[in-house]
Amino acid sequence: MIEMHIGFDDTDSPKGGCTTYIAALLVEKLDSMGASFVDYPNLVRLNPNVPWKTRGNGALCLRIRCPNNLVEKIIETTIEVIEENAELSCEETNPGIIFFFNKVPQEIRDFAKRTVQGVVEMEEALRLVKTFGAEAVSMKKGRGIIGGLAAIGENLNADYTYEVIAYRTPENRGTTRRIRALSVKEMDEKTFPLTFNNIDPGTSRILITPRGPDPILYGIRGENPEVVKQAHEMVLQEESVERWVIFRTNHGTDAHLRKITSISEIQPYTPVVVRGIVAKEPKVIQGGHVILSIKDKTATVDCAAYEPTGILCETSKNLIVGDFVEAHGGVRPASTRHSITINLEKMRILELARKITLLNPICSDCGKRMKSMGKTKGFRCEKCGFRASQLKKTAVETNRKLKRRLYITSPRSQRHLTKPLCRYGREKSNAPKRTIKGWHFP
Ligand code: ATP
Protein backbone atom coordinates (compact mmCIF):
# COMPACT_ATOMS: atom_id res chain seq x y z
CA MET A 1 0.00 0.00 0.00
CA ILE A 2 1.14 3.52 -0.71
CA GLU A 3 -0.09 6.93 0.46
CA MET A 4 -0.78 9.29 -2.40
CA HIS A 5 -1.65 12.99 -2.41
CA ILE A 6 -3.21 14.38 -5.58
CA GLY A 7 -3.24 18.18 -5.77
CA PHE A 8 -4.73 20.17 -8.66
CA ASP A 9 -5.82 23.68 -9.54
CA ASP A 10 -6.68 26.18 -12.25
CA THR A 11 -9.28 24.17 -14.14
CA ASP A 12 -12.17 26.62 -14.34
CA SER A 13 -12.99 29.85 -16.15
CA PRO A 14 -15.34 32.76 -15.53
CA LYS A 15 -17.76 31.05 -17.95
CA GLY A 16 -18.04 27.79 -16.05
CA GLY A 17 -16.46 24.78 -14.46
CA CYS A 18 -15.27 24.43 -10.91
CA THR A 19 -12.22 22.66 -9.51
CA THR A 20 -14.31 21.25 -6.62
CA TYR A 21 -16.61 19.61 -9.18
CA ILE A 22 -13.66 17.82 -10.75
CA ALA A 23 -12.70 16.68 -7.24
CA ALA A 24 -16.22 15.28 -6.78
CA LEU A 25 -15.93 13.33 -10.05
CA LEU A 26 -12.53 11.99 -9.04
CA VAL A 27 -13.74 10.93 -5.60
CA GLU A 28 -16.28 8.62 -7.23
CA LYS A 29 -13.84 7.29 -9.84
CA LEU A 30 -10.99 6.60 -7.40
CA ASP A 31 -13.39 5.11 -4.88
CA SER A 32 -14.73 2.67 -7.43
CA MET A 33 -11.17 1.75 -8.45
CA GLY A 34 -10.41 0.62 -4.90
CA ALA A 35 -8.54 3.63 -3.47
CA SER A 36 -9.35 4.40 0.16
CA PHE A 37 -9.59 8.02 1.25
CA VAL A 38 -7.54 8.93 4.32
CA ASP A 39 -9.21 12.33 4.58
CA TYR A 40 -12.11 14.26 3.13
CA PRO A 41 -11.09 16.04 -0.07
CA ASN A 42 -9.23 19.15 1.05
CA LEU A 43 -10.47 22.43 -0.41
CA VAL A 44 -7.70 24.89 0.29
CA ARG A 45 -8.27 28.58 -0.32
CA LEU A 46 -5.07 30.32 -1.33
CA ASN A 47 -4.25 34.02 -1.09
CA PRO A 48 -7.48 35.82 -2.05
CA ASN A 49 -5.48 38.82 -3.23
CA VAL A 50 -3.52 37.26 -6.10
CA PRO A 51 -4.49 39.07 -9.31
CA TRP A 52 -4.83 36.01 -11.56
CA LYS A 53 -7.44 34.01 -9.64
CA THR A 54 -10.76 33.21 -11.33
CA ARG A 55 -13.02 33.46 -8.29
CA GLY A 56 -12.18 32.23 -4.84
CA ASN A 57 -8.62 30.96 -5.43
CA GLY A 58 -9.44 27.44 -4.31
CA ALA A 59 -7.12 24.47 -4.89
CA LEU A 60 -7.88 20.80 -4.19
CA CYS A 61 -6.10 17.83 -2.72
CA LEU A 62 -7.26 14.21 -2.54
CA ARG A 63 -5.40 12.04 -0.02
CA ILE A 64 -5.69 8.31 -0.61
CA ARG A 65 -4.11 4.98 0.18
CA CYS A 66 -3.94 2.38 -2.56
CA PRO A 67 -2.09 -0.77 -3.62
CA ASN A 68 1.18 0.07 -5.43
CA ASN A 69 -0.04 -1.60 -8.60
CA LEU A 70 -2.95 0.87 -8.82
CA VAL A 71 -0.78 4.00 -8.88
CA GLU A 72 -0.31 4.20 -12.65
CA LYS A 73 -4.02 3.68 -13.31
CA ILE A 74 -4.93 6.38 -10.75
CA ILE A 75 -2.54 8.85 -12.35
CA GLU A 76 -3.97 8.11 -15.79
CA THR A 77 -7.57 8.44 -14.62
CA THR A 78 -6.89 11.71 -12.81
CA ILE A 79 -5.28 13.26 -15.88
CA GLU A 80 -8.13 12.04 -18.07
CA VAL A 81 -10.87 13.45 -15.80
CA ILE A 82 -9.12 16.81 -15.51
CA GLU A 83 -8.48 17.01 -19.24
CA GLU A 84 -12.11 16.24 -20.00
CA ASN A 85 -13.55 18.68 -17.49
CA ALA A 86 -11.14 21.63 -17.34
CA GLU A 87 -12.13 24.75 -19.27
CA LEU A 88 -9.10 24.38 -21.52
CA SER A 89 -10.48 26.66 -24.22
CA CYS A 90 -10.24 29.64 -21.87
CA GLU A 91 -6.92 31.43 -22.25
CA GLU A 92 -6.61 32.04 -18.52
CA THR A 93 -7.17 28.39 -17.56
CA ASN A 94 -3.82 26.68 -17.00
CA PRO A 95 -4.30 23.44 -15.05
CA GLY A 96 -1.63 21.78 -13.00
CA ILE A 97 -1.67 18.41 -11.23
CA ILE A 98 0.80 17.11 -8.65
CA PHE A 99 1.10 13.50 -7.50
CA PHE A 100 2.97 13.18 -4.25
CA PHE A 101 3.82 9.95 -2.45
CA ASN A 102 4.12 9.26 1.28
CA LYS A 103 4.68 11.89 4.00
CA VAL A 104 4.45 15.55 2.98
CA PRO A 105 7.72 17.31 3.99
CA GLN A 106 7.92 20.52 5.99
CA GLU A 107 9.30 22.46 2.99
CA ILE A 108 6.08 21.85 1.04
CA ARG A 109 4.00 22.80 4.09
CA ASP A 110 5.94 26.06 4.34
CA PHE A 111 5.38 26.67 0.64
CA ALA A 112 1.65 26.15 1.18
CA LYS A 113 1.58 28.67 4.01
CA ARG A 114 3.28 31.25 1.83
CA THR A 115 0.85 30.56 -1.01
CA VAL A 116 -2.08 31.21 1.33
CA GLN A 117 -0.53 34.37 2.78
CA GLY A 118 1.51 35.83 -0.05
CA VAL A 119 2.67 35.43 -3.63
CA VAL A 120 4.98 32.62 -4.73
CA GLU A 121 6.81 31.85 -7.96
CA MET A 122 6.42 28.95 -10.36
CA GLU A 123 10.20 28.28 -10.20
CA GLU A 124 9.95 27.53 -6.51
CA ALA A 125 7.08 25.09 -7.04
CA LEU A 126 9.00 23.30 -9.77
CA ARG A 127 12.13 23.16 -7.63
CA LEU A 128 10.19 21.53 -4.78
CA VAL A 129 8.59 19.06 -7.19
CA LYS A 130 12.05 18.04 -8.37
CA THR A 131 13.68 17.95 -4.93
CA PHE A 132 11.01 15.71 -3.43
CA GLY A 133 10.41 13.48 -6.42
CA ALA A 134 6.79 14.45 -7.01
CA GLU A 135 5.18 14.02 -10.40
CA ALA A 136 3.84 17.14 -12.03
CA VAL A 137 1.54 17.36 -15.02
CA SER A 138 0.93 20.74 -16.54
CA MET A 139 -1.63 21.68 -19.15
CA LYS A 140 -1.04 24.79 -21.23
CA LYS A 141 1.00 27.18 -19.02
CA GLY A 142 0.47 24.90 -16.02
CA ARG A 143 0.11 27.71 -13.49
CA GLY A 144 -2.10 25.36 -11.46
CA ILE A 145 1.09 23.52 -10.40
CA ILE A 146 1.46 26.21 -7.71
CA GLY A 147 -2.04 25.70 -6.33
CA GLY A 148 -1.83 21.90 -6.66
CA LEU A 149 1.39 21.74 -4.66
CA ALA A 150 0.09 24.21 -2.07
CA ALA A 151 -3.07 22.12 -1.60
CA ILE A 152 -0.89 19.09 -0.87
CA GLY A 153 1.25 21.08 1.57
CA GLU A 154 -1.67 22.55 3.51
CA ASN A 155 -2.62 19.55 5.62
CA LEU A 156 -5.28 21.52 7.56
CA ASN A 157 -3.84 20.43 10.87
CA ALA A 158 -4.39 23.82 12.44
CA ASP A 159 -7.87 25.34 12.40
CA TYR A 160 -10.29 24.06 9.73
CA THR A 161 -13.97 23.77 8.85
CA TYR A 162 -16.17 21.70 6.54
CA GLU A 163 -18.32 22.48 3.53
CA VAL A 164 -20.86 20.23 1.90
CA ILE A 165 -21.25 21.15 -1.76
CA ALA A 166 -24.25 20.03 -3.83
CA TYR A 167 -23.95 20.12 -7.63
CA ARG A 168 -26.52 20.84 -10.35
CA THR A 169 -27.35 18.68 -13.32
CA PRO A 170 -25.98 20.01 -16.66
CA GLU A 171 -29.34 21.23 -18.03
CA ASN A 172 -29.81 23.58 -15.05
CA ARG A 173 -26.37 25.17 -15.04
CA GLY A 174 -26.48 28.85 -15.92
CA THR A 175 -30.11 29.24 -14.80
CA THR A 176 -31.44 30.66 -11.52
CA ARG A 177 -30.80 28.25 -8.66
CA ARG A 178 -33.98 26.73 -7.24
CA ILE A 179 -34.04 25.90 -3.57
CA ARG A 180 -36.78 26.69 -1.02
CA ALA A 181 -35.71 29.88 0.81
CA LEU A 182 -37.78 29.06 3.89
CA SER A 183 -36.00 25.72 4.29
CA VAL A 184 -32.65 27.53 4.33
CA LYS A 185 -33.95 29.84 7.05
CA GLU A 186 -35.14 26.88 9.11
CA MET A 187 -31.89 25.02 8.56
CA ASP A 188 -29.99 28.11 9.72
CA GLU A 189 -32.15 28.46 12.84
CA LYS A 190 -31.60 24.81 13.75
CA THR A 191 -27.89 24.53 13.01
CA PHE A 192 -26.28 27.97 13.57
CA PRO A 193 -23.59 28.54 14.93
CA LEU A 194 -22.38 25.02 14.06
CA THR A 195 -23.08 26.03 10.47
CA PHE A 196 -22.29 29.60 9.48
CA ASN A 197 -22.80 32.24 6.80
CA ASN A 198 -26.03 30.67 5.51
CA ILE A 199 -27.92 33.96 5.49
CA ASP A 200 -26.76 37.57 5.65
CA PRO A 201 -28.35 39.04 8.78
CA GLY A 202 -28.41 42.61 7.43
CA THR A 203 -30.18 41.89 4.14
CA SER A 204 -31.71 38.39 4.77
CA ARG A 205 -29.99 37.33 1.55
CA ILE A 206 -29.29 33.61 1.18
CA LEU A 207 -25.54 33.13 1.00
CA ILE A 208 -25.26 29.38 0.41
CA THR A 209 -26.02 29.68 -3.32
CA PRO A 210 -23.36 31.20 -5.56
CA ARG A 211 -24.44 33.36 -8.49
CA GLY A 212 -22.26 32.36 -11.41
CA PRO A 213 -22.59 29.76 -14.18
CA ASP A 214 -20.61 27.14 -12.23
CA PRO A 215 -22.15 23.75 -11.40
CA ILE A 216 -22.58 24.44 -7.66
CA LEU A 217 -26.17 24.50 -6.42
CA TYR A 218 -25.15 25.42 -2.88
CA GLY A 219 -22.45 25.01 -0.27
CA ILE A 220 -23.08 24.83 3.48
CA ARG A 221 -20.21 25.54 5.86
CA GLY A 222 -19.87 24.23 9.36
CA GLU A 223 -17.77 22.97 12.22
CA ASN A 224 -18.15 19.22 11.71
CA PRO A 225 -19.09 16.80 8.93
CA GLU A 226 -22.24 15.59 10.69
CA VAL A 227 -23.76 19.05 10.98
CA VAL A 228 -23.12 20.04 7.36
CA LYS A 229 -24.64 16.75 6.20
CA GLN A 230 -27.66 17.28 8.43
CA ALA A 231 -28.03 20.87 7.19
CA HIS A 232 -27.84 19.66 3.58
CA GLU A 233 -30.68 17.21 4.28
CA MET A 234 -32.80 20.08 5.62
CA VAL A 235 -32.59 22.16 2.43
CA LEU A 236 -35.50 21.61 0.07
CA GLN A 237 -34.19 21.49 -3.47
CA GLU A 238 -36.52 22.39 -6.30
CA GLU A 239 -34.11 21.07 -8.93
CA SER A 240 -32.16 17.81 -9.09
CA VAL A 241 -28.89 17.39 -7.25
CA GLU A 242 -26.46 15.47 -9.41
CA ARG A 243 -23.96 14.73 -6.63
CA TRP A 244 -22.66 16.11 -3.33
CA VAL A 245 -19.42 15.93 -1.36
CA ILE A 246 -18.21 17.00 2.07
CA PHE A 247 -14.89 18.89 1.87
CA ARG A 248 -12.51 19.76 4.68
CA THR A 249 -11.37 23.34 4.20
CA ASN A 250 -9.59 26.38 5.60
CA HIS A 251 -12.76 28.47 5.10
CA GLY A 252 -13.53 30.83 7.96
CA THR A 253 -10.11 30.44 9.62
CA ASP A 254 -8.31 33.72 8.78
CA ALA A 255 -5.42 31.59 7.48
CA HIS A 256 -4.56 34.30 4.93
CA LEU A 257 -3.95 37.10 7.45
CA ARG A 258 -0.38 37.57 8.61
CA LYS A 259 0.49 39.78 11.54
CA ILE A 260 3.21 42.30 10.80
CA THR A 261 4.83 44.66 13.26
CA SER A 262 5.12 47.83 11.20
CA ILE A 263 3.25 49.55 8.39
CA SER A 264 6.45 49.83 6.32
CA GLU A 265 6.44 46.01 5.91
CA ILE A 266 3.17 46.06 3.92
CA GLN A 267 3.50 44.44 0.48
CA PRO A 268 0.99 44.55 -2.38
CA TYR A 269 -1.22 41.43 -2.75
CA THR A 270 -0.32 40.24 0.74
CA PRO A 271 -3.08 40.16 3.37
CA VAL A 272 -2.03 41.67 6.71
CA VAL A 273 -2.93 42.45 10.27
CA VAL A 274 -1.25 45.70 11.28
CA ARG A 275 -1.63 48.30 14.01
CA GLY A 276 -1.68 52.05 13.63
CA ILE A 277 -3.17 55.31 14.79
CA VAL A 278 -5.87 56.98 12.73
CA ALA A 279 -4.00 59.82 11.05
CA LYS A 280 -6.72 61.55 9.03
CA GLU A 281 -10.46 62.04 9.47
CA PRO A 282 -12.21 59.16 7.58
CA LYS A 283 -13.59 60.29 4.24
CA VAL A 284 -16.80 58.95 2.67
CA ILE A 285 -16.37 58.69 -1.10
CA GLN A 286 -18.83 58.06 -3.93
CA GLY A 287 -20.69 54.79 -3.42
CA GLY A 288 -20.61 55.17 0.37
CA HIS A 289 -17.13 53.64 0.75
CA VAL A 290 -14.93 54.95 3.56
CA ILE A 291 -11.22 55.74 3.23
CA LEU A 292 -9.03 56.40 6.23
CA SER A 293 -5.32 56.52 6.93
CA ILE A 294 -3.42 54.89 9.75
CA LYS A 295 0.17 55.55 10.73
CA ASP A 296 2.91 54.24 12.97
CA LYS A 297 6.54 55.27 13.47
CA THR A 298 7.52 53.77 10.11
CA ALA A 299 4.85 54.81 7.60
CA THR A 300 1.25 55.73 6.80
CA VAL A 301 -1.19 53.59 4.81
CA ASP A 302 -4.72 54.06 3.50
CA CYS A 303 -7.46 51.63 4.50
CA ALA A 304 -10.73 51.20 2.59
CA ALA A 305 -14.01 49.92 4.00
CA TYR A 306 -16.34 49.33 1.09
CA GLU A 307 -20.06 49.99 1.38
CA PRO A 308 -21.09 46.27 1.28
CA THR A 309 -18.93 45.60 4.32
CA GLY A 310 -21.86 47.05 6.31
CA ILE A 311 -20.91 47.19 9.98
CA LEU A 312 -17.25 47.67 9.11
CA CYS A 313 -18.00 50.64 6.86
CA GLU A 314 -20.18 52.19 9.57
CA THR A 315 -17.45 51.61 12.18
CA SER A 316 -14.76 53.14 9.99
CA LYS A 317 -16.89 56.25 9.44
CA ASN A 318 -17.01 56.83 13.18
CA LEU A 319 -13.26 56.62 13.83
CA ILE A 320 -11.46 59.84 14.67
CA VAL A 321 -7.88 61.02 14.51
CA GLY A 322 -5.93 59.48 17.40
CA ASP A 323 -7.86 56.17 17.61
CA PHE A 324 -5.50 53.19 17.89
CA VAL A 325 -6.66 50.34 15.67
CA GLU A 326 -5.63 47.03 14.15
CA ALA A 327 -6.49 46.76 10.46
CA HIS A 328 -7.05 43.30 8.94
CA GLY A 329 -7.28 42.90 5.18
CA GLY A 330 -5.83 42.34 1.73
CA VAL A 331 -3.42 44.83 0.22
CA ARG A 332 -4.18 46.49 -3.08
CA PRO A 333 -1.16 47.90 -4.92
CA ALA A 334 -0.95 51.62 -5.62
CA SER A 335 -2.47 52.85 -8.89
CA THR A 336 -2.65 56.22 -10.61
CA ARG A 337 -5.83 56.93 -8.64
CA HIS A 338 -4.91 55.72 -5.15
CA SER A 339 -1.96 54.80 -2.98
CA ILE A 340 -1.32 51.30 -1.61
CA THR A 341 -4.48 50.40 0.32
CA ILE A 342 -5.60 47.81 2.86
CA ASN A 343 -9.05 46.57 1.86
CA LEU A 344 -10.53 46.08 5.29
CA GLU A 345 -12.03 42.75 6.32
CA LYS A 346 -11.85 43.41 10.05
CA MET A 347 -10.96 46.23 12.38
CA ARG A 348 -10.02 45.84 16.02
CA ILE A 349 -10.35 49.00 18.05
CA LEU A 350 -7.60 49.01 20.65
CA GLU A 351 -7.94 52.52 22.10
CA LEU A 352 -10.51 55.23 21.47
CA ALA A 353 -9.33 58.83 21.49
CA ARG A 354 -11.38 61.36 23.47
CA LYS A 355 -13.78 63.21 21.24
CA ILE A 356 -13.83 66.84 22.28
CA THR A 357 -16.37 69.23 20.80
CA LEU A 358 -16.18 73.00 21.33
CA LEU A 359 -19.59 74.43 22.18
CA ASN A 360 -20.80 78.01 22.64
CA PRO A 361 -21.18 79.00 26.30
CA ILE A 362 -24.49 78.87 28.19
CA CYS A 363 -26.21 82.21 28.98
CA SER A 364 -25.70 83.00 32.68
CA ASP A 365 -29.09 84.78 32.81
CA CYS A 366 -31.51 82.34 31.16
CA GLY A 367 -29.51 79.12 30.64
CA LYS A 368 -29.88 79.03 26.85
CA ARG A 369 -26.88 78.24 24.63
CA MET A 370 -25.57 81.52 23.21
CA LYS A 371 -24.81 82.48 19.60
CA SER A 372 -21.43 83.67 18.41
CA MET A 373 -21.33 87.27 17.15
CA GLY A 374 -18.34 86.53 14.98
CA LYS A 375 -14.69 85.78 15.52
CA THR A 376 -13.35 87.52 18.66
CA LYS A 377 -16.66 89.45 19.02
CA GLY A 378 -18.05 87.38 21.89
CA PHE A 379 -21.48 85.79 22.30
CA ARG A 380 -25.10 86.90 22.48
CA CYS A 381 -28.13 85.15 23.92
CA GLU A 382 -30.93 85.08 21.37
CA LYS A 383 -33.56 84.56 24.06
CA CYS A 384 -32.80 87.33 26.58
CA GLY A 385 -30.37 89.51 24.65
CA PHE A 386 -27.52 89.10 27.16
CA ARG A 387 -24.12 89.78 25.59
CA ALA A 388 -20.69 88.65 26.79
CA SER A 389 -17.51 89.60 25.00
CA GLN A 390 -15.12 87.74 27.35
CA LEU A 391 -16.73 84.31 27.21
CA LYS A 392 -15.03 81.47 25.35
CA LYS A 393 -16.25 78.26 23.80
CA THR A 394 -16.31 75.37 26.24
CA ALA A 395 -14.77 71.99 25.55
CA VAL A 396 -17.24 69.12 25.97
CA GLU A 397 -16.36 65.44 25.75
CA THR A 398 -18.78 63.55 23.49
CA ASN A 399 -19.59 59.89 23.94
CA ARG A 400 -18.07 57.64 21.27
CA LYS A 401 -20.43 55.30 19.44
CA LEU A 402 -17.68 52.69 19.11
CA LYS A 403 -16.41 50.13 21.60
CA ARG A 404 -12.95 48.61 22.11
CA ARG A 405 -13.61 45.37 20.28
CA LEU A 406 -13.33 43.55 16.96
CA TYR A 407 -15.59 44.62 14.09
CA ILE A 408 -15.98 42.20 11.16
CA THR A 409 -17.33 42.81 7.69
CA SER A 410 -20.93 41.62 7.24
CA PRO A 411 -21.27 37.98 6.13
CA ARG A 412 -22.40 39.00 2.62
CA SER A 413 -19.00 40.53 1.95
CA GLN A 414 -16.81 38.08 3.87
CA ARG A 415 -14.15 36.26 1.92
CA HIS A 416 -14.05 32.46 1.99
CA LEU A 417 -11.15 32.68 4.43
CA THR A 418 -12.55 35.37 6.75
CA LYS A 419 -13.23 33.99 10.21
CA PRO A 420 -16.77 35.01 11.17
CA LEU A 421 -17.55 36.18 14.69
CA CYS A 422 -19.40 32.95 15.56
CA ARG A 423 -16.22 30.91 14.99
CA TYR A 424 -14.14 32.69 17.63
CA GLY A 425 -13.48 30.14 20.38
CA ARG A 426 -14.30 27.20 18.08
CA GLU A 427 -10.84 26.88 16.51
CA LYS A 428 -9.56 23.32 16.08
CA SER A 429 -6.01 22.08 16.36
CA ASN A 430 -6.03 18.46 15.19
CA ALA A 431 -7.08 16.88 11.93
CA PRO A 432 -9.85 14.25 12.25
CA LYS A 433 -8.69 10.63 12.62
CA ARG A 434 -11.26 9.23 10.19
CA THR A 435 -14.10 10.26 7.89
CA ILE A 436 -17.78 9.74 8.66
CA LYS A 437 -19.75 7.13 6.73
CA GLY A 438 -21.42 8.54 3.63
CA TRP A 439 -19.50 11.78 3.06
CA HIS A 440 -20.29 11.86 -0.66
CA PHE A 441 -23.06 10.93 -3.06
CA PRO A 442 -23.14 8.88 -5.23
P1 ATP B 1 -11.92 28.63 -8.28
O1 ATP B 1 -11.77 29.07 -6.86
O2 ATP B 1 -13.24 28.96 -8.83
O3 ATP B 1 -11.50 27.18 -8.46
P2 ATP B 1 -9.69 30.17 -8.64
O4 ATP B 1 -10.14 31.49 -8.15
O5 ATP B 1 -9.02 29.17 -7.76
O6 ATP B 1 -10.90 29.45 -9.22
P3 ATP B 1 -7.71 29.62 -10.54
O7 ATP B 1 -8.29 29.49 -11.89
O8 ATP B 1 -7.39 28.39 -9.79
O9 ATP B 1 -8.68 30.54 -9.77
O10 ATP B 1 -6.42 30.54 -10.63
C1 ATP B 1 -5.54 30.81 -9.59
C2 ATP B 1 -4.12 30.57 -10.10
O11 ATP B 1 -3.20 31.28 -9.29
C3 ATP B 1 -3.72 29.11 -10.04
O12 ATP B 1 -3.01 28.81 -11.19
C4 ATP B 1 -2.77 29.01 -8.85
O13 ATP B 1 -1.79 28.05 -9.03
C5 ATP B 1 -2.19 30.41 -8.79
N1 ATP B 1 -1.94 30.89 -7.45
C6 ATP B 1 -2.77 30.76 -6.40
N2 ATP B 1 -2.24 31.34 -5.31
C7 ATP B 1 -1.05 31.84 -5.67
C8 ATP B 1 -0.03 32.55 -4.97
N3 ATP B 1 -0.15 32.85 -3.70
N4 ATP B 1 1.07 32.92 -5.66
C9 ATP B 1 1.19 32.62 -6.96
N5 ATP B 1 0.26 31.96 -7.67
C10 ATP B 1 -0.85 31.57 -7.04
PDB file of C-alpha atoms and ligand atoms in Angstrom, residues 9-13 17-20 43-47 50 52-60 92-96 114-122 142-148 150 269 416, ligand 1:
ATOM      1  CA  ASP A   9      -5.816  23.676  -9.540  1.00  0.00           C
ATOM      2  CA  ASP A  10      -6.681  26.182 -12.246  1.00  0.00           C
ATOM      3  CA  THR A  11      -9.281  24.171 -14.144  1.00  0.00           C
ATOM      4  CA  ASP A  12     -12.168  26.622 -14.344  1.00  0.00           C
ATOM      5  CA  SER A  13     -12.988  29.848 -16.152  1.00  0.00           C
ATOM      6  CA  GLY A  17     -16.460  24.784 -14.457  1.00  0.00           C
ATOM      7  CA  CYS A  18     -15.269  24.429 -10.913  1.00  0.00           C
ATOM      8  CA  THR A  19     -12.223  22.658  -9.508  1.00  0.00           C
ATOM      9  CA  THR A  20     -14.312  21.252  -6.624  1.00  0.00           C
ATOM     10  CA  LEU A  43     -10.469  22.428  -0.411  1.00  0.00           C
ATOM     11  CA  VAL A  44      -7.696  24.892   0.292  1.00  0.00           C
ATOM     12  CA  ARG A  45      -8.275  28.580  -0.323  1.00  0.00           C
ATOM     13  CA  LEU A  46      -5.070  30.318  -1.334  1.00  0.00           C
ATOM     14  CA  ASN A  47      -4.248  34.021  -1.086  1.00  0.00           C
ATOM     15  CA  VAL A  50      -3.521  37.265  -6.103  1.00  0.00           C
ATOM     16  CA  TRP A  52      -4.828  36.013 -11.555  1.00  0.00           C
ATOM     17  CA  LYS A  53      -7.436  34.008  -9.636  1.00  0.00           C
ATOM     18  CA  THR A  54     -10.764  33.210 -11.326  1.00  0.00           C
ATOM     19  CA  ARG A  55     -13.024  33.463  -8.295  1.00  0.00           C
ATOM     20  CA  GLY A  56     -12.178  32.227  -4.842  1.00  0.00           C
ATOM     21  CA  ASN A  57      -8.623  30.957  -5.433  1.00  0.00           C
ATOM     22  CA  GLY A  58      -9.444  27.439  -4.312  1.00  0.00           C
ATOM     23  CA  ALA A  59      -7.116  24.466  -4.885  1.00  0.00           C
ATOM     24  CA  LEU A  60      -7.884  20.796  -4.195  1.00  0.00           C
ATOM     25  CA  GLU A  92      -6.610  32.041 -18.520  1.00  0.00           C
ATOM     26  CA  THR A  93      -7.169  28.391 -17.559  1.00  0.00           C
ATOM     27  CA  ASN A  94      -3.816  26.676 -17.003  1.00  0.00           C
ATOM     28  CA  PRO A  95      -4.301  23.443 -15.053  1.00  0.00           C
ATOM     29  CA  GLY A  96      -1.628  21.777 -13.005  1.00  0.00           C
ATOM     30  CA  ARG A 114       3.279  31.250   1.834  1.00  0.00           C
ATOM     31  CA  THR A 115       0.847  30.556  -1.011  1.00  0.00           C
ATOM     32  CA  VAL A 116      -2.084  31.209   1.327  1.00  0.00           C
ATOM     33  CA  GLN A 117      -0.532  34.368   2.779  1.00  0.00           C
ATOM     34  CA  GLY A 118       1.509  35.834  -0.054  1.00  0.00           C
ATOM     35  CA  VAL A 119       2.667  35.433  -3.634  1.00  0.00           C
ATOM     36  CA  VAL A 120       4.975  32.615  -4.734  1.00  0.00           C
ATOM     37  CA  GLU A 121       6.806  31.851  -7.960  1.00  0.00           C
ATOM     38  CA  MET A 122       6.418  28.953 -10.356  1.00  0.00           C
ATOM     39  CA  GLY A 142       0.470  24.897 -16.025  1.00  0.00           C
ATOM     40  CA  ARG A 143       0.106  27.705 -13.491  1.00  0.00           C
ATOM     41  CA  GLY A 144      -2.101  25.356 -11.457  1.00  0.00           C
ATOM     42  CA  ILE A 145       1.090  23.516 -10.403  1.00  0.00           C
ATOM     43  CA  ILE A 146       1.457  26.208  -7.715  1.00  0.00           C
ATOM     44  CA  GLY A 147      -2.037  25.696  -6.335  1.00  0.00           C
ATOM     45  CA  GLY A 148      -1.832  21.902  -6.655  1.00  0.00           C
ATOM     46  CA  ALA A 150       0.089  24.212  -2.068  1.00  0.00           C
ATOM     47  CA  TYR A 269      -1.222  41.427  -2.749  1.00  0.00           C
ATOM     48  CA  HIS A 416     -14.046  32.462   1.994  1.00  0.00           C
TER      49      HIS A 416
HETATM   50  P1  ATP B   1     -11.922  28.631  -8.282  1.00  0.00           P
HETATM   51  O1  ATP B   1     -11.775  29.075  -6.864  1.00  0.00           O
HETATM   52  O2  ATP B   1     -13.238  28.959  -8.827  1.00  0.00           O
HETATM   53  O3  ATP B   1     -11.498  27.183  -8.459  1.00  0.00           O
HETATM   54  P2  ATP B   1      -9.694  30.168  -8.643  1.00  0.00           P
HETATM   55  O4  ATP B   1     -10.140  31.487  -8.154  1.00  0.00           O
HETATM   56  O5  ATP B   1      -9.021  29.168  -7.759  1.00  0.00           O
HETATM   57  O6  ATP B   1     -10.897  29.446  -9.219  1.00  0.00           O
HETATM   58  P3  ATP B   1      -7.705  29.617 -10.543  1.00  0.00           P
HETATM   59  O7  ATP B   1      -8.288  29.491 -11.887  1.00  0.00           O
HETATM   60  O8  ATP B   1      -7.392  28.387  -9.794  1.00  0.00           O
HETATM   61  O9  ATP B   1      -8.677  30.542  -9.774  1.00  0.00           O
HETATM   62  O10 ATP B   1      -6.419  30.542 -10.634  1.00  0.00           O
HETATM   63  C1  ATP B   1      -5.536  30.809  -9.589  1.00  0.00           C
HETATM   64  C2  ATP B   1      -4.119  30.571 -10.104  1.00  0.00           C
HETATM   65  O11 ATP B   1      -3.198  31.275  -9.287  1.00  0.00           O
HETATM   66  C3  ATP B   1      -3.719  29.106 -10.038  1.00  0.00           C
HETATM   67  O12 ATP B   1      -3.005  28.807 -11.189  1.00  0.00           O
HETATM   68  C4  ATP B   1      -2.770  29.010  -8.846  1.00  0.00           C
HETATM   69  O13 ATP B   1      -1.787  28.051  -9.028  1.00  0.00           O
HETATM   70  C5  ATP B   1      -2.194  30.410  -8.795  1.00  0.00           C
HETATM   71  N1  ATP B   1      -1.938  30.889  -7.448  1.00  0.00           N
HETATM   72  C6  ATP B   1      -2.774  30.763  -6.400  1.00  0.00           C
HETATM   73  N2  ATP B   1      -2.245  31.337  -5.313  1.00  0.00           N
HETATM   74  C7  ATP B   1      -1.047  31.840  -5.667  1.00  0.00           C
HETATM   75  C8  ATP B   1      -0.031  32.548  -4.966  1.00  0.00           C
HETATM   76  N3  ATP B   1      -0.154  32.851  -3.698  1.00  0.00           N
HETATM   77  N4  ATP B   1       1.069  32.919  -5.663  1.00  0.00           N
HETATM   78  C9  ATP B   1       1.189  32.621  -6.955  1.00  0.00           C
HETATM   79  N5  ATP B   1       0.256  31.963  -7.673  1.00  0.00           N
HETATM   80  C10 ATP B   1      -0.853  31.574  -7.040  1.00  0.00           C
END
